[in-house]
PDB file of C-alpha atoms in Angstrom:
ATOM      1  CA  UNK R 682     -12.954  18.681   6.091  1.00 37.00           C
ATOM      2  CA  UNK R 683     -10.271  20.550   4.754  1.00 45.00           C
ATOM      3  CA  UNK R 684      -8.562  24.059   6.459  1.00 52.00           C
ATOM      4  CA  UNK R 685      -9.446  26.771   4.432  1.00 49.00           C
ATOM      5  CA  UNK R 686      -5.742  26.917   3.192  1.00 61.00           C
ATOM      6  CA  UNK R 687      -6.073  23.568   1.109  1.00 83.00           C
ATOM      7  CA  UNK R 688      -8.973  24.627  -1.427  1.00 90.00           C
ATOM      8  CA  UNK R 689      -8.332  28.307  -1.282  1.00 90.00           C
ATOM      9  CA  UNK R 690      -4.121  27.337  -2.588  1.00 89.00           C
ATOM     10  CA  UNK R 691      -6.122  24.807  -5.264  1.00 91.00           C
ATOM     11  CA  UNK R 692      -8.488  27.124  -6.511  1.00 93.00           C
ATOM     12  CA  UNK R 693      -5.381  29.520  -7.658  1.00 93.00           C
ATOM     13  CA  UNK R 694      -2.938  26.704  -8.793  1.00 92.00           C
ATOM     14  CA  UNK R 695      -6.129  25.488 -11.275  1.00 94.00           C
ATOM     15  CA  UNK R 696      -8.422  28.155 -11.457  1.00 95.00           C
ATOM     16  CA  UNK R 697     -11.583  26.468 -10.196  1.00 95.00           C
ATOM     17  CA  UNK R 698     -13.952  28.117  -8.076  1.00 95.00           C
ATOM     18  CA  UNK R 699     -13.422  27.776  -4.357  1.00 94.00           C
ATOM     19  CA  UNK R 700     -16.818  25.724  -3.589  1.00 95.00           C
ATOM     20  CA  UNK R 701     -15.214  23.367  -5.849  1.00 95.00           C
ATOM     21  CA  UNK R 702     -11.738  22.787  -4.872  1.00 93.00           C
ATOM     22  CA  UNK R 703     -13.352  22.534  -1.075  1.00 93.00           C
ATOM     23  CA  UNK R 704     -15.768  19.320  -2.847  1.00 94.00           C
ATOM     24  CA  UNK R 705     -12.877  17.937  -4.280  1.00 94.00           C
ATOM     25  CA  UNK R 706     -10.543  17.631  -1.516  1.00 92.00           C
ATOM     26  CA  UNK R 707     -13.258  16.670   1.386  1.00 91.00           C
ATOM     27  CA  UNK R 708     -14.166  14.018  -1.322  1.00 93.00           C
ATOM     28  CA  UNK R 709     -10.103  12.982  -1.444  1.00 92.00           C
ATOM     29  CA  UNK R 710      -9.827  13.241   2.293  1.00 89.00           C
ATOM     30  CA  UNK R 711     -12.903  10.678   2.449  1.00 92.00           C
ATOM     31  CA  UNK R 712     -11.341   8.512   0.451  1.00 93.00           C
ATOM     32  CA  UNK R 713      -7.872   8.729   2.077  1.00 89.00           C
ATOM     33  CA  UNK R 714      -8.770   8.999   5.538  1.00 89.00           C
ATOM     34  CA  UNK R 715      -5.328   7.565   6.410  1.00 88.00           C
ATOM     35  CA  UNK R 716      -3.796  10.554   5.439  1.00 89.00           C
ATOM     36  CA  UNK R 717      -4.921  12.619   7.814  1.00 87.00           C
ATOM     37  CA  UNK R 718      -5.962  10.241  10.281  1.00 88.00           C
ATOM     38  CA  UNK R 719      -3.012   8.018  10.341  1.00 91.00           C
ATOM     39  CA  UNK R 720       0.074  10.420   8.397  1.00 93.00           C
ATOM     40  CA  UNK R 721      -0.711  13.547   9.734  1.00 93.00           C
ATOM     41  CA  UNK R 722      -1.587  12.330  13.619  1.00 95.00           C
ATOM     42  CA  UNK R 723       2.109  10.550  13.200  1.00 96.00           C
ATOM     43  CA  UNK R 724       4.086  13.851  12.126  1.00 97.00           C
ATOM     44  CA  UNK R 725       2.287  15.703  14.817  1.00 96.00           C
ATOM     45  CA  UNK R 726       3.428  13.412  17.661  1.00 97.00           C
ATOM     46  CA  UNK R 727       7.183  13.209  16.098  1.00 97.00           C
ATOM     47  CA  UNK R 728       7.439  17.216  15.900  1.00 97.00           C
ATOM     48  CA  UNK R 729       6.148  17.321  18.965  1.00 97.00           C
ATOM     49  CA  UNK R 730       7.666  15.202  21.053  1.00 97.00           C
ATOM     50  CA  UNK R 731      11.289  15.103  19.353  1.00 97.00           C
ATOM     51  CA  UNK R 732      11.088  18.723  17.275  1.00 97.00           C
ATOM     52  CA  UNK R 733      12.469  17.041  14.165  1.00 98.00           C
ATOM     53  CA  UNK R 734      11.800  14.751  11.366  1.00 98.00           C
ATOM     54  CA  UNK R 735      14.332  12.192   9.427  1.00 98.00           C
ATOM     55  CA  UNK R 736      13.099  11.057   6.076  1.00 96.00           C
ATOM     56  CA  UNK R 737      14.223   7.611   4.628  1.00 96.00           C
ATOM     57  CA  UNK R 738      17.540   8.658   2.987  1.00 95.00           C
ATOM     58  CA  UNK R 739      18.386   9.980   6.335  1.00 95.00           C
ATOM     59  CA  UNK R 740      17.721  14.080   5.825  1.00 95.00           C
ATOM     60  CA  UNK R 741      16.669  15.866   9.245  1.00 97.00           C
ATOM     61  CA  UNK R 742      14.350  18.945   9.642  1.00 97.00           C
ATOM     62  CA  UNK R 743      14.312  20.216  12.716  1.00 98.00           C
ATOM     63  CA  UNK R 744      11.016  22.676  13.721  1.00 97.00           C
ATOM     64  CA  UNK R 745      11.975  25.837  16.128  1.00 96.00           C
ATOM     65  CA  UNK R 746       9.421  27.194  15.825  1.00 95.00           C
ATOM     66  CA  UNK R 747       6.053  27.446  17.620  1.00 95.00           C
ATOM     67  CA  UNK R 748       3.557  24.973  17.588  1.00 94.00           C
ATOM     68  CA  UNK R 749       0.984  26.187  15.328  1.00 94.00           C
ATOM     69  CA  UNK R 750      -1.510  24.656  12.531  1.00 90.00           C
ATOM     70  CA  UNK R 751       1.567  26.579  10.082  1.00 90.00           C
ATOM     71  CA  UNK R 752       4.171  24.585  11.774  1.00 94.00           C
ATOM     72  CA  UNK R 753       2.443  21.472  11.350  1.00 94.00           C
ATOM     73  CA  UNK R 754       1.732  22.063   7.707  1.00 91.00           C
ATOM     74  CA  UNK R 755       5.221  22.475   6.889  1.00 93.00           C
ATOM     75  CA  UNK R 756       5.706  19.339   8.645  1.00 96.00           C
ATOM     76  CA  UNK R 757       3.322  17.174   6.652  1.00 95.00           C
ATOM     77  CA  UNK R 758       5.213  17.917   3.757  1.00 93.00           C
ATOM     78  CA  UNK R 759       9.019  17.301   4.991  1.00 95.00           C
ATOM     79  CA  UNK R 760       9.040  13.236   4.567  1.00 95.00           C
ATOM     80  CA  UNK R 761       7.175  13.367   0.953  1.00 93.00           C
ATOM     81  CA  UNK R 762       9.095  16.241  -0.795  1.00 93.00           C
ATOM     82  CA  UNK R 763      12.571  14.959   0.677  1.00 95.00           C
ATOM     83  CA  UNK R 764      12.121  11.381  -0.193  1.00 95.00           C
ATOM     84  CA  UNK R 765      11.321  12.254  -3.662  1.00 93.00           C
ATOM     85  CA  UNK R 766      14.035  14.651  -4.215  1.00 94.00           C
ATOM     86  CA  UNK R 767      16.928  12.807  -2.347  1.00 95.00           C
ATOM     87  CA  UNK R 768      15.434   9.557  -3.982  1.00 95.00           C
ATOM     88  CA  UNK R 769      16.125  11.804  -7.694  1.00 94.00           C
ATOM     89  CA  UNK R 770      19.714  13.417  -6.389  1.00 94.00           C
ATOM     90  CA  UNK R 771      21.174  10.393  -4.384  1.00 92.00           C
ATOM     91  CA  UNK R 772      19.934   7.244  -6.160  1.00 94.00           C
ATOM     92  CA  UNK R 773      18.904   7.304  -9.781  1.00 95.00           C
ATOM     93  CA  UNK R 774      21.526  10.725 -10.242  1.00 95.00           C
ATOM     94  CA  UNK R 775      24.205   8.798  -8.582  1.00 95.00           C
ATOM     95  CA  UNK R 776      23.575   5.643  -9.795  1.00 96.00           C
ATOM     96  CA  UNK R 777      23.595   7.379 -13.796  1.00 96.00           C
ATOM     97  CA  UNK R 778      26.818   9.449 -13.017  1.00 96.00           C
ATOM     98  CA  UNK R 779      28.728   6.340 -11.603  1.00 97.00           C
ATOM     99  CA  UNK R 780      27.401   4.580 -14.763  1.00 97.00           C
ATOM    100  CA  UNK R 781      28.474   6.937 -17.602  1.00 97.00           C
ATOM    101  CA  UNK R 782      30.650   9.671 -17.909  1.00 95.00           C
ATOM    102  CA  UNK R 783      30.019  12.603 -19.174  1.00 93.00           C
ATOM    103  CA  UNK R 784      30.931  12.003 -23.288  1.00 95.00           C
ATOM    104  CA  UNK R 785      28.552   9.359 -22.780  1.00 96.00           C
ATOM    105  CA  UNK R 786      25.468  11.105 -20.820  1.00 95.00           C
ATOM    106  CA  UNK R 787      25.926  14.251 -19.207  1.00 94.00           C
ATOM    107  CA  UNK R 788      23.489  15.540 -16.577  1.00 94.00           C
ATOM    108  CA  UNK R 789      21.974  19.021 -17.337  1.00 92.00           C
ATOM    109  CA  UNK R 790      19.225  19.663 -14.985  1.00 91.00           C
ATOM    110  CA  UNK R 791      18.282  18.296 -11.504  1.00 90.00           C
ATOM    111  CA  UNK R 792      14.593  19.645 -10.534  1.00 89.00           C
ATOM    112  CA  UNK R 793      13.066  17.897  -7.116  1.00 83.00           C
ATOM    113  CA  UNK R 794      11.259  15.291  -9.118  1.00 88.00           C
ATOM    114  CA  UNK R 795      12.874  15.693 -12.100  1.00 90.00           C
ATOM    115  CA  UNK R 796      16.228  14.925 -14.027  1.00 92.00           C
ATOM    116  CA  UNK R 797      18.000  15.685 -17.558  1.00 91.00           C
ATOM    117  CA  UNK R 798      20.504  14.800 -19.141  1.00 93.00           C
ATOM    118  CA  UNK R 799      22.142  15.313 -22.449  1.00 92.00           C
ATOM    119  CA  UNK R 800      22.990  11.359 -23.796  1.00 95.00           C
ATOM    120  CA  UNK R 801      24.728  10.379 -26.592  1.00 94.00           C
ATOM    121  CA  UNK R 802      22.779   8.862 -29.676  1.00 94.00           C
ATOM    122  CA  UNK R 803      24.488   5.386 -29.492  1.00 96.00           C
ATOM    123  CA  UNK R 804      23.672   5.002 -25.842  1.00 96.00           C
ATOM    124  CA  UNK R 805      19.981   6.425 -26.066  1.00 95.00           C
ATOM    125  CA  UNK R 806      18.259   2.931 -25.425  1.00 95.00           C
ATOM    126  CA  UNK R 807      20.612   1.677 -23.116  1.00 97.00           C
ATOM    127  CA  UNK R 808      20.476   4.584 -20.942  1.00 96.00           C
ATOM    128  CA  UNK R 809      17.085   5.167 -20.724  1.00 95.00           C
ATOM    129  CA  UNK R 810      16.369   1.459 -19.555  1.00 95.00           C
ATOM    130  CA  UNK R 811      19.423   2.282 -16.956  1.00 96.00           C
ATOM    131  CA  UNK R 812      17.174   5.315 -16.060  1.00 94.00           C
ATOM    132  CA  UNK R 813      13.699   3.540 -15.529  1.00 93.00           C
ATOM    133  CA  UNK R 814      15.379   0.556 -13.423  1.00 94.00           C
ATOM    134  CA  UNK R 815      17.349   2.737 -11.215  1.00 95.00           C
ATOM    135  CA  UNK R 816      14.173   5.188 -10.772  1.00 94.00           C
ATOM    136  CA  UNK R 817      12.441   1.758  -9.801  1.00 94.00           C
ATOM    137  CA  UNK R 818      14.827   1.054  -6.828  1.00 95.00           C
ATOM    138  CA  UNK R 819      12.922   0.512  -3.777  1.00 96.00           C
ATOM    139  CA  UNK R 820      13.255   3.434  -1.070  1.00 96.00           C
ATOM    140  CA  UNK R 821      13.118   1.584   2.473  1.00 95.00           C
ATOM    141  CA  UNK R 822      11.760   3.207   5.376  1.00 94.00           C
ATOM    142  CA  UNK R 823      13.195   1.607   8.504  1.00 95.00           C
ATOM    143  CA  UNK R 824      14.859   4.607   9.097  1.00 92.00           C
ATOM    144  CA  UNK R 825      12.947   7.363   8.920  1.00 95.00           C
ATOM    145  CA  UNK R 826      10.957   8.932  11.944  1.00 96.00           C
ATOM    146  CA  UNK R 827       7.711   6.904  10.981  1.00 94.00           C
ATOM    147  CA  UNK R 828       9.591   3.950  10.188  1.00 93.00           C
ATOM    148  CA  UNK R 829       7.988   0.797   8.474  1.00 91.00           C
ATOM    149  CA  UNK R 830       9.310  -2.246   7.170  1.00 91.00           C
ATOM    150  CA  UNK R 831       8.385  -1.490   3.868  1.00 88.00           C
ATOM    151  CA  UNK R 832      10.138  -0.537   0.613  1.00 93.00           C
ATOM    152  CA  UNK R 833       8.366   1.803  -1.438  1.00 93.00           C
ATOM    153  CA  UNK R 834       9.093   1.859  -5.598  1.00 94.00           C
ATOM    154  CA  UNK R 835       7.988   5.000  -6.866  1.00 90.00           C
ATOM    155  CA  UNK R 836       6.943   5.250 -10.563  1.00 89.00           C
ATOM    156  CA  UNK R 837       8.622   7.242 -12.859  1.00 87.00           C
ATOM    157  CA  UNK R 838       8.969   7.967 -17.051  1.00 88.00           C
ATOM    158  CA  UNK R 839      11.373   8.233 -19.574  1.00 88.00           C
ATOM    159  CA  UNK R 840      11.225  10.712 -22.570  1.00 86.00           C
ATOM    160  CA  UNK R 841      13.743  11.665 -25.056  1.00 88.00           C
ATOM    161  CA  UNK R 842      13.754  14.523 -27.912  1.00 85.00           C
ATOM    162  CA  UNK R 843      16.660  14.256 -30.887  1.00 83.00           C
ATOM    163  CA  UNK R 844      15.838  18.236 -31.135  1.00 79.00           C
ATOM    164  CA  UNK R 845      15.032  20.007 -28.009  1.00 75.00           C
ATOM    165  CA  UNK R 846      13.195  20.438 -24.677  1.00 67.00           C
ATOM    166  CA  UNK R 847       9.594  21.106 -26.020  1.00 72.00           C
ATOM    167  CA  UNK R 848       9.348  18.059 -27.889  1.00 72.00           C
ATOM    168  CA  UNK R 849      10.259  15.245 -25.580  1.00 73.00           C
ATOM    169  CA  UNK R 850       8.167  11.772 -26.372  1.00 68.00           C
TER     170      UNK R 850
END
């Protein structure tokens, strides 16, 4: 079953009674049980044994502190969060900034899992087809602490607004 800490952290991100987010995510965690039996039983052993983590594009986190459930939670996390975001800065970022310069498509805000950019009108179409094939480039995990052979492609969309923020399609 879940901590505590899980449903009591849904319950305020989505305003559902407690009872309820603690169905929910024993019902996920049934469903999953690699997560925690697999995943989390991994991260443990690598924190413990080494004190750090290395994600696939090669970021370390190193743990000082002491062991503790708290420690380990943060852990969990580390590989996720900073494949996603370095994935966003130092592929599909890179990859558009190499492409075009800035008349062309200028980037205007990076956000973890998220990116902007300001694109001229001409280039709309091809740039947004440069944007869902280098989101699509597969992230390969032979080098991260719980290296696999395996090359993961993580899904992404593409929206554009002629007028502002609010009214991306």
């Amino acid at each position: 079953f879940p901590s505590h800490d899980s449903p009591r952290m849904l319950s305020i991100f989505t305003h559902l009674p407690f009872s309820e987010c603690f169905r929910l995510l024993s019902l996920f965690h049934a469903g999953n049980p690699n997560i925690r039996g697999v995943f989390h039983l991994l991260v443990r052993e690598a924190v413990k044994n080494q004190r750090y983590l290395i994600s696939p594009h090669g970021r370390r986190r190193d743990f000082f502190k002491r062991m503790s459930d708290s420690l380990f939670k943060q852990a969990y996390s580390v590989i996720p969060q900073a494949t996603v975001s370095d994935h966003n800065k130092f592929t599909i970022l890179r990859k558009l900034v190499e492409k075009y310069n800035e008349q062309e498509a200028a980037p205007i805000v990076e956000a973890h899992d998220s990116l902007m950019f300001e694109v001229r009108q001409d280039l709309r179409e091809s740039f947004m087809a440069d944007f869902a094939r280098f989101c699509e480039t597969p992230i390969n995990f032979k080098g991260c602490t719980l290296s696999r052979d395996y090359d993961l492609v993580i899904p992404g969309d593409v929206g554009w607004s002629a007028d502002n923020w609010k009214a991306v399609k």
